[in-house]
Coordinates of C-alpha atoms in Angstrom, one line a residue:
M1 CA -71.8 21.5 -31.6
Q2 CA -68.6 23.2 -30.8
V3 CA -66.0 22.5 -28.0
L4 CA -63.4 24.4 -26.8
V5 CA -60.0 21.9 -26.6
C6 CA -57.7 23.6 -24.0
D7 CA -54.2 22.4 -24.7
V8 CA -52.3 21.9 -21.2
G9 CA -49.3 20.4 -22.4
P10 CA -46.8 23.3 -21.9
R11 CA -48.1 23.2 -18.3
D12 CA -49.6 20.1 -17.0
G13 CA -47.7 18.1 -19.7
L14 CA -44.2 19.4 -19.2
Q15 CA -44.4 19.6 -15.3
N16 CA -44.1 15.8 -15.2
E17 CA -40.9 15.5 -17.3
A18 CA -37.7 14.5 -15.6
E19 CA -35.7 17.4 -16.8
A20 CA -37.0 20.9 -17.4
L21 CA -37.2 22.4 -20.9
P22 CA -35.3 25.7 -21.7
P23 CA -38.0 28.9 -22.0
D24 CA -37.2 29.2 -25.5
T25 CA -38.4 25.5 -26.2
R26 CA -41.5 25.9 -24.2
A27 CA -42.5 29.1 -26.0
E28 CA -42.1 27.2 -29.4
L29 CA -44.1 24.5 -28.4
I30 CA -47.0 27.1 -27.2
D31 CA -46.4 28.8 -30.6
R32 CA -46.8 25.6 -32.8
L33 CA -50.0 24.6 -30.6
A34 CA -51.5 28.1 -31.5
A35 CA -50.6 27.6 -35.3
A36 CA -52.4 24.1 -35.1
G37 CA -55.6 26.0 -34.1
L38 CA -55.8 25.6 -30.3
R39 CA -57.9 28.1 -29.1
R40 CA -56.9 28.2 -25.7
I41 CA -53.6 26.8 -24.1
E42 CA -52.6 26.7 -20.6
A43 CA -49.1 28.3 -21.0
V44 CA -47.3 28.2 -17.5
S45 CA -47.7 27.7 -13.9
F46 CA -47.0 30.7 -11.6
V47 CA -45.4 28.3 -8.7
R48 CA -42.3 28.2 -6.8
A49 CA -39.5 27.0 -8.6
D50 CA -38.1 25.1 -5.5
R51 CA -41.3 23.0 -5.6
L52 CA -41.4 22.5 -9.4
P53 CA -38.6 23.4 -11.2
Q54 CA -39.7 22.0 -14.7
M55 CA -42.3 25.3 -14.3
A56 CA -39.3 27.7 -13.4
D57 CA -38.9 31.0 -15.6
A58 CA -42.4 31.3 -16.5
E59 CA -42.2 35.1 -17.3
D60 CA -39.3 34.2 -19.6
V61 CA -41.4 31.8 -21.5
I62 CA -44.3 34.2 -21.9
E63 CA -41.7 36.9 -23.2
R64 CA -40.7 34.6 -25.9
V65 CA -44.3 33.7 -27.2
S66 CA -45.9 35.2 -30.3
R67 CA -49.0 36.3 -29.2
R68 CA -52.0 35.6 -31.9
E69 CA -55.5 37.3 -32.1
G70 CA -58.1 34.7 -31.2
V71 CA -55.7 32.5 -28.9
E72 CA -56.1 32.6 -25.3
L73 CA -53.0 31.9 -23.1
S74 CA -53.9 30.9 -19.4
G75 CA -51.8 30.7 -16.4
L76 CA -52.2 28.5 -13.3
V77 CA -51.9 30.0 -9.9
L78 CA -52.4 28.6 -6.4
N79 CA -52.2 31.9 -4.3
E80 CA -52.3 35.8 -4.4
R81 CA -48.6 35.7 -5.1
G82 CA -49.3 33.5 -8.1
W83 CA -51.8 36.2 -9.1
E84 CA -49.4 38.9 -8.9
R85 CA -47.1 37.2 -11.0
F86 CA -49.7 36.1 -13.4
A87 CA -50.8 39.9 -13.7
A88 CA -47.6 41.2 -14.3
A89 CA -47.0 38.9 -17.3
G90 CA -50.1 39.9 -18.9
L91 CA -51.7 36.8 -19.9
D92 CA -55.4 36.4 -20.9
R93 CA -56.9 34.1 -18.5
V94 CA -56.2 32.9 -14.9
N95 CA -56.5 29.3 -13.8
A96 CA -57.1 29.3 -9.9
T97 CA -56.8 25.7 -8.7
F98 CA -57.4 23.6 -5.7
A99 CA -58.1 19.9 -4.7
A100 CA -61.4 18.5 -3.3
T101 CA -59.5 16.8 -0.6
E102 CA -57.7 18.3 2.8
T103 CA -54.4 15.8 2.2
F104 CA -54.1 16.8 -1.2
N105 CA -54.2 20.4 -0.6
L106 CA -51.6 20.1 2.3
R107 CA -49.3 18.0 0.1
N108 CA -49.6 20.1 -3.2
G109 CA -50.1 23.6 -2.0
N110 CA -49.3 23.6 1.8
A111 CA -53.0 24.9 3.0
T112 CA -55.7 23.1 4.5
L113 CA -58.9 22.8 2.1
S114 CA -60.6 25.6 3.6
E115 CA -57.4 28.0 3.2
A116 CA -57.1 26.8 -0.3
V117 CA -60.8 27.8 -1.1
E118 CA -60.1 31.1 0.5
R119 CA -56.8 31.8 -1.8
V120 CA -59.2 31.0 -4.8
D121 CA -61.7 33.6 -3.6
A122 CA -58.8 35.8 -3.0
V123 CA -57.5 35.5 -6.4
L124 CA -61.0 35.9 -8.1
A125 CA -61.6 39.1 -6.1
A126 CA -57.9 40.6 -7.4
A127 CA -58.8 39.4 -11.0
G128 CA -61.7 41.6 -11.1
G129 CA -62.8 41.2 -14.9
T130 CA -59.9 39.1 -15.9
P131 CA -61.6 35.9 -17.3
A132 CA -61.2 32.9 -14.8
T133 CA -61.4 29.3 -14.4
V134 CA -61.5 27.4 -11.1
T135 CA -60.2 24.0 -11.4
I136 CA -61.0 21.6 -8.7
S137 CA -58.8 18.6 -8.7
C138 CA -59.4 15.5 -7.2
S139 CA -62.9 15.6 -7.9
F140 CA -63.2 11.9 -8.5
G141 CA -60.6 10.4 -6.4
C142 CA -57.7 11.4 -4.3
P143 CA -54.6 9.3 -4.2
F144 CA -54.3 9.8 -0.2
E145 CA -57.9 9.9 0.7
G146 CA -59.6 7.5 -2.0
P147 CA -62.9 8.1 -3.1
V148 CA -64.4 11.9 -2.9
D149 CA -67.8 12.4 -1.9
P150 CA -69.6 13.9 -5.1
G151 CA -71.7 16.2 -2.6
V152 CA -68.5 18.0 -1.6
V153 CA -67.4 18.7 -5.0
V154 CA -70.9 20.1 -6.0
E155 CA -70.7 22.3 -3.0
L156 CA -67.4 23.5 -3.7
A157 CA -68.2 24.3 -7.6
G158 CA -71.5 26.0 -6.4
R159 CA -69.1 28.4 -4.3
F160 CA -67.6 29.9 -7.6
A161 CA -70.6 29.4 -10.1
G162 CA -71.2 32.5 -12.0
R163 CA -67.8 34.1 -10.8
A164 CA -65.7 31.7 -13.1
E165 CA -65.7 28.9 -15.5
V166 CA -65.6 25.7 -13.2
V167 CA -63.6 22.7 -14.4
L168 CA -63.7 19.4 -12.7
A169 CA -60.7 17.4 -12.8
D170 CA -59.9 13.6 -12.5
T171 CA -56.5 14.1 -11.4
I172 CA -55.5 10.5 -10.8
G173 CA -57.4 9.1 -13.7
V174 CA -59.8 6.9 -11.6
A175 CA -63.2 7.8 -13.0
T176 CA -65.6 6.1 -15.2
P177 CA -68.0 7.8 -17.5
S178 CA -71.1 7.2 -15.5
A179 CA -69.5 9.1 -12.7
V180 CA -68.3 11.9 -14.7
R181 CA -71.8 12.5 -16.5
S182 CA -73.3 12.4 -13.0
L183 CA -71.0 14.6 -11.6
V184 CA -70.5 17.4 -14.2
E185 CA -74.4 17.5 -14.5
R186 CA -74.7 17.9 -10.8
A187 CA -72.2 20.8 -10.4
R188 CA -73.1 22.3 -13.6
A189 CA -69.4 22.6 -14.6
E190 CA -68.4 24.1 -17.7
G191 CA -65.3 21.9 -18.4
F192 CA -63.7 18.5 -17.7
H193 CA -60.1 17.7 -17.1
G194 CA -59.5 14.1 -17.7
H195 CA -56.5 11.5 -17.5
N196 CA -56.0 8.5 -19.5
T197 CA -54.2 6.6 -16.5
R198 CA -56.7 3.7 -16.7
N199 CA -57.8 3.7 -20.3
T200 CA -61.2 5.3 -19.5
G201 CA -60.1 9.3 -20.3
Y202 CA -61.5 9.5 -23.7
A203 CA -64.8 7.9 -22.7
N204 CA -65.2 10.3 -20.0
C205 CA -64.9 13.1 -22.0
L206 CA -67.5 12.3 -24.1
A207 CA -69.6 11.5 -20.9
A208 CA -68.8 15.1 -19.9
L209 CA -70.0 16.6 -23.1
D210 CA -73.1 14.8 -22.7
A211 CA -73.5 16.3 -19.2
G212 CA -73.0 19.8 -21.0
A213 CA -69.5 20.5 -20.5
R214 CA -68.1 22.8 -23.6
V215 CA -64.3 22.8 -22.2
L216 CA -62.1 19.9 -22.4
D217 CA -58.4 20.0 -21.5
A218 CA -56.2 17.7 -23.2
S219 CA -52.4 17.4 -23.4
V220 CA -50.4 17.3 -26.7
G221 CA -49.1 13.9 -27.3
G222 CA -50.7 12.6 -24.1
L223 CA -47.9 14.1 -21.9
G224 CA -48.1 14.8 -18.1
G225 CA -49.7 13.7 -15.2
C226 CA -49.3 14.9 -11.4
P227 CA -45.8 15.2 -9.9
F228 CA -47.5 15.2 -6.3
S229 CA -49.6 12.1 -7.0
P230 CA -48.0 8.7 -7.0
R231 CA -48.9 7.0 -10.5
A232 CA -50.9 9.4 -11.9
T233 CA -49.9 9.1 -15.2
G234 CA -51.0 10.4 -18.6
N235 CA -53.3 13.2 -19.6
V236 CA -55.8 12.8 -22.7
A237 CA -53.8 13.2 -26.0
T238 CA -55.2 16.3 -27.7
E239 CA -55.0 14.9 -30.8
D240 CA -56.4 11.7 -29.9
L241 CA -59.3 13.7 -28.3
V242 CA -59.6 15.9 -31.6
Y243 CA -59.8 12.7 -33.9
L244 CA -62.7 11.5 -31.6
L245 CA -64.4 14.5 -31.3
E246 CA -64.6 15.3 -35.1
G247 CA -65.3 11.8 -35.9
E248 CA -68.5 12.3 -33.6
G249 CA -69.5 15.4 -35.5
V250 CA -68.0 17.8 -32.7
E251 CA -66.3 20.8 -34.2
T252 CA -63.0 21.7 -32.6
G253 CA -61.2 24.0 -35.0
V254 CA -58.1 22.4 -34.6
D255 CA -55.6 21.3 -37.5
L256 CA -55.1 17.6 -37.0
D257 CA -52.4 17.2 -39.4
A258 CA -50.7 20.3 -37.9
L259 CA -51.1 19.1 -34.3
V260 CA -49.8 15.6 -35.2
A261 CA -46.8 17.4 -36.5
V262 CA -46.3 19.1 -33.2
S263 CA -46.3 15.8 -31.4
Q264 CA -43.6 14.6 -33.8
W265 CA -41.4 17.5 -33.1
L266 CA -42.1 17.3 -29.1
E267 CA -41.1 13.4 -29.7
G268 CA -37.5 14.7 -31.2
I269 CA -37.2 16.9 -28.4
L270 CA -37.8 14.7 -25.3
G271 CA -36.0 11.7 -27.2
R272 CA -38.6 9.0 -26.8
P273 CA -42.1 7.9 -28.1
L274 CA -45.1 10.1 -26.6
E275 CA -47.9 8.4 -24.9
G276 CA -50.6 9.3 -27.4
Y277 CA -51.8 7.2 -30.1
F278 CA -53.1 9.1 -33.2
Y279 CA -49.9 10.9 -34.0
R280 CA -48.1 7.3 -34.6
A281 CA -51.1 6.0 -36.6
R282 CA -51.9 9.3 -38.5
S283 CA -54.9 10.2 -40.8
W284 CA -56.2 7.6 -43.1
P285 CA -56.6 6.4 -45.9

């Protein structure tokens, strides 16, 4: 079995840092991840800088990246304005995202759920043949509304089936394996974006694979969370996930030693230990 591991560290990881890194450093992170064998990297987010200053200067970051054949760079957008910026930047895959609940959409994107869905519809229409992902955040729980009705997520995912790759996101890290297995299977989702907030992220990734997902999001060093959600810490760490998958006989194509070196470099940049475990334990014997 082969799985595509998408590293979202340059976007979802860095957006949760207290200070914004300069474009040169963000571009170098992308280059280092690509050199380690990551075939898809979520590089930037095309959102308002006043709302999320850590993601400012997306275009400058992309200009500094050394593009590699076989490496797909994606960018996150919330609306048509984001799509216009994405298209001008010339990335490979657009990730249009919205939440499964009314309140989270209002707080994160200043839109109702129906308006957020309409925005994604408009982005996909404009994207034409551009490869697209639709990520449904808060698929398992919302920090403002609590548990999410799985039927609502299944209905939302079905709206985009065949038009885009659908990824279900456990944005606040409340899911457990049985819930992930059931919802990924019911929604026929191609991907899963897990957070390890409550230490269930890695088990949830395996459950998503069991249910048929073949794209797993992770963040180098376990960086990230959600700045619009209280206490939503920690993405699944890419190197920890790769170690787990390879140990289970799942091919990722990622050079684990090179990935560890990226986390060690990033630790020096940020000046603190990262949340991941494997880069500190390293390979054995």
